[in-house]
PDB file of C-alpha atoms in Angstrom:
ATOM      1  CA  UNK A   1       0.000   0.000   0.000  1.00  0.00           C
ATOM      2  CA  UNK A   2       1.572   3.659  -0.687  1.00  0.00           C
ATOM      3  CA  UNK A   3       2.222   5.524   2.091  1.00  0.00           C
ATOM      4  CA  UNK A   4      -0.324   7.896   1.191  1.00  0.00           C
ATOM      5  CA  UNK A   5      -3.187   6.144   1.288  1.00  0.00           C
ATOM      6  CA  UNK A   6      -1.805   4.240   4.547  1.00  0.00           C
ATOM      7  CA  UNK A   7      -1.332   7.697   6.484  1.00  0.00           C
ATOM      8  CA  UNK A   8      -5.016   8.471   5.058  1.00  0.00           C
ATOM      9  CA  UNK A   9      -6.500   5.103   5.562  1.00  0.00           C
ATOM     10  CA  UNK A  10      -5.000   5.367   9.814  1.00  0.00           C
ATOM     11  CA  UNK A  11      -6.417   9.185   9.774  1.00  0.00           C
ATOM     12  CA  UNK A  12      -9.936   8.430   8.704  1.00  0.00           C
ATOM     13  CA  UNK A  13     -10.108   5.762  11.330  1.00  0.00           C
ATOM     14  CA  UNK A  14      -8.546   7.386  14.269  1.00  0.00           C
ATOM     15  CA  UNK A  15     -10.653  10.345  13.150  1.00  0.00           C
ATOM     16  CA  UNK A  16     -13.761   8.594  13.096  1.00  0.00           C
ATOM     17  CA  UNK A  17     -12.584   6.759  16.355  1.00  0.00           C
ATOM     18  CA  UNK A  18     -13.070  10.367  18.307  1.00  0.00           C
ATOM     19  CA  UNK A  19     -16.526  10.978  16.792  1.00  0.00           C
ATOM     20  CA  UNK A  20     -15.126  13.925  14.678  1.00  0.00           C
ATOM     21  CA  UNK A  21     -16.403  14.612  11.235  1.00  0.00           C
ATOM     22  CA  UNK A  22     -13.459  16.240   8.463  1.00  0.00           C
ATOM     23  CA  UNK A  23     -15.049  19.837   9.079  1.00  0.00           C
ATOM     24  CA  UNK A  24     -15.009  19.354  12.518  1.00  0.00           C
ATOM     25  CA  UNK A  25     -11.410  18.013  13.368  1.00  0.00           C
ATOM     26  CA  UNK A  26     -10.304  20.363  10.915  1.00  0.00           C
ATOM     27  CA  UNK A  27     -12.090  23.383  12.121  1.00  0.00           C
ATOM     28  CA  UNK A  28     -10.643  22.253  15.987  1.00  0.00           C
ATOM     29  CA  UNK A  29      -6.611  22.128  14.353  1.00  0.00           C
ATOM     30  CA  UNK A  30      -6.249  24.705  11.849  1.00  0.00           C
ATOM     31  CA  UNK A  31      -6.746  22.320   8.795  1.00  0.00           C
ATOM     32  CA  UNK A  32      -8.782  23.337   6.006  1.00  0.00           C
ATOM     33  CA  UNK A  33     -11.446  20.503   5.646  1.00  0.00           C
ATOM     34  CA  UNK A  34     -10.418  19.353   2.086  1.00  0.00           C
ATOM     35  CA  UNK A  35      -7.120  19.057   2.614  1.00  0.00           C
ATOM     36  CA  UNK A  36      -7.674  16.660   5.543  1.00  0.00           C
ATOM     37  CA  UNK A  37     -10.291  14.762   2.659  1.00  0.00           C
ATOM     38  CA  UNK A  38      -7.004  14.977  -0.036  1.00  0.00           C
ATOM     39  CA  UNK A  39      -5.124  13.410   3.056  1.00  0.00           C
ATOM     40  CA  UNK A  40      -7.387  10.541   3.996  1.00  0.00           C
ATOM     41  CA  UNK A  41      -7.901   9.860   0.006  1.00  0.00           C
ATOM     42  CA  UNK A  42      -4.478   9.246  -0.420  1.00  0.00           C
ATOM     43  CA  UNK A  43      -4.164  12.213  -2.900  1.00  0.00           C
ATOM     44  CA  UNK A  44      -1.983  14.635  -0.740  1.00  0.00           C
ATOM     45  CA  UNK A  45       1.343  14.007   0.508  1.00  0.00           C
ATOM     46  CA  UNK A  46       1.484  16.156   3.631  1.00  0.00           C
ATOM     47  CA  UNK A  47       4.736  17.016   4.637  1.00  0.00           C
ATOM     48  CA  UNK A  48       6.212  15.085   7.965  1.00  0.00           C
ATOM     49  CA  UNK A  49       5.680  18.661  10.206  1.00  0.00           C
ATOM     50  CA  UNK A  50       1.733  18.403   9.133  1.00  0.00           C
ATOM     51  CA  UNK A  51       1.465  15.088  10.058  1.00  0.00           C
ATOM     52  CA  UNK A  52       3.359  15.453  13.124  1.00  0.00           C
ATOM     53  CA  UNK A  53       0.595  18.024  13.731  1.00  0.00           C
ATOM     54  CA  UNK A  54      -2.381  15.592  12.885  1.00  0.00           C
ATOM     55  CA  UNK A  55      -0.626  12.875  15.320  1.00  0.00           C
ATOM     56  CA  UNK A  56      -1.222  16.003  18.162  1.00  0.00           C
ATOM     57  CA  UNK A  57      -4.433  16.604  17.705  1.00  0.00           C
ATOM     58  CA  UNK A  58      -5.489  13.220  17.748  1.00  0.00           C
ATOM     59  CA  UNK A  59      -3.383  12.491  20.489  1.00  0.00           C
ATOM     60  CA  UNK A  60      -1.308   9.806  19.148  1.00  0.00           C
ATOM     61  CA  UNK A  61       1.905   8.288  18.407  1.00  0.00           C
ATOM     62  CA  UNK A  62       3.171   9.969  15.138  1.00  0.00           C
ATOM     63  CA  UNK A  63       3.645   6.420  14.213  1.00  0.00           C
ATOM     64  CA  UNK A  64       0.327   5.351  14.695  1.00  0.00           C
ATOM     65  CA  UNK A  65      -0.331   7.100  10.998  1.00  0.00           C
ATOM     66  CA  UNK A  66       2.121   4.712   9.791  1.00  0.00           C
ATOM     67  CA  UNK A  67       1.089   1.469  10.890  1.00  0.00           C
ATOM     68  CA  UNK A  68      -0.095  -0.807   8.436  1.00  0.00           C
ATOM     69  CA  UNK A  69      -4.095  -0.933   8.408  1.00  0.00           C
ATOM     70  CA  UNK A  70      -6.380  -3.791   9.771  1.00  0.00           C
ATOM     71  CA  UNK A  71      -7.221  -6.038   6.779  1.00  0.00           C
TER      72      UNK A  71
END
């Protein structure tokens, strides 16, 4: 799986895991909501500082994002 759509795959689910919809988490952390969609979609590659910054406000191990999904 590319990296992409692993960091967005793990962000839609931890997102979803805290009840949050993409407007609100976004609204919360200073994201615009479509670039967390482009994110989750797998069609932007966010730079290690903004995921660093998602990992924060979902209060979780930066590494978390990287994990390989759940089959």
């Amino acid at each position: 799986m590319d990296v992409r759509k692993r960091v967005g795959t793990n962000l839609r689910r931890l997102r979803s895991e805290t009840g949050l919809s993409q407007e609100r988490f976004a609204l919360e952390h200073g994201f615009d909501r479509t670039y967390i969609s482009g994110i989750e979609r797998g069609a932007r590659n966010p730079t290690i500082q903004v995921v660093q910054r998602i990992a924060e406000a979902l209060e979780i191990d930066v590494m978390e994002l990287f994990a390989r999904p759940a089959e």
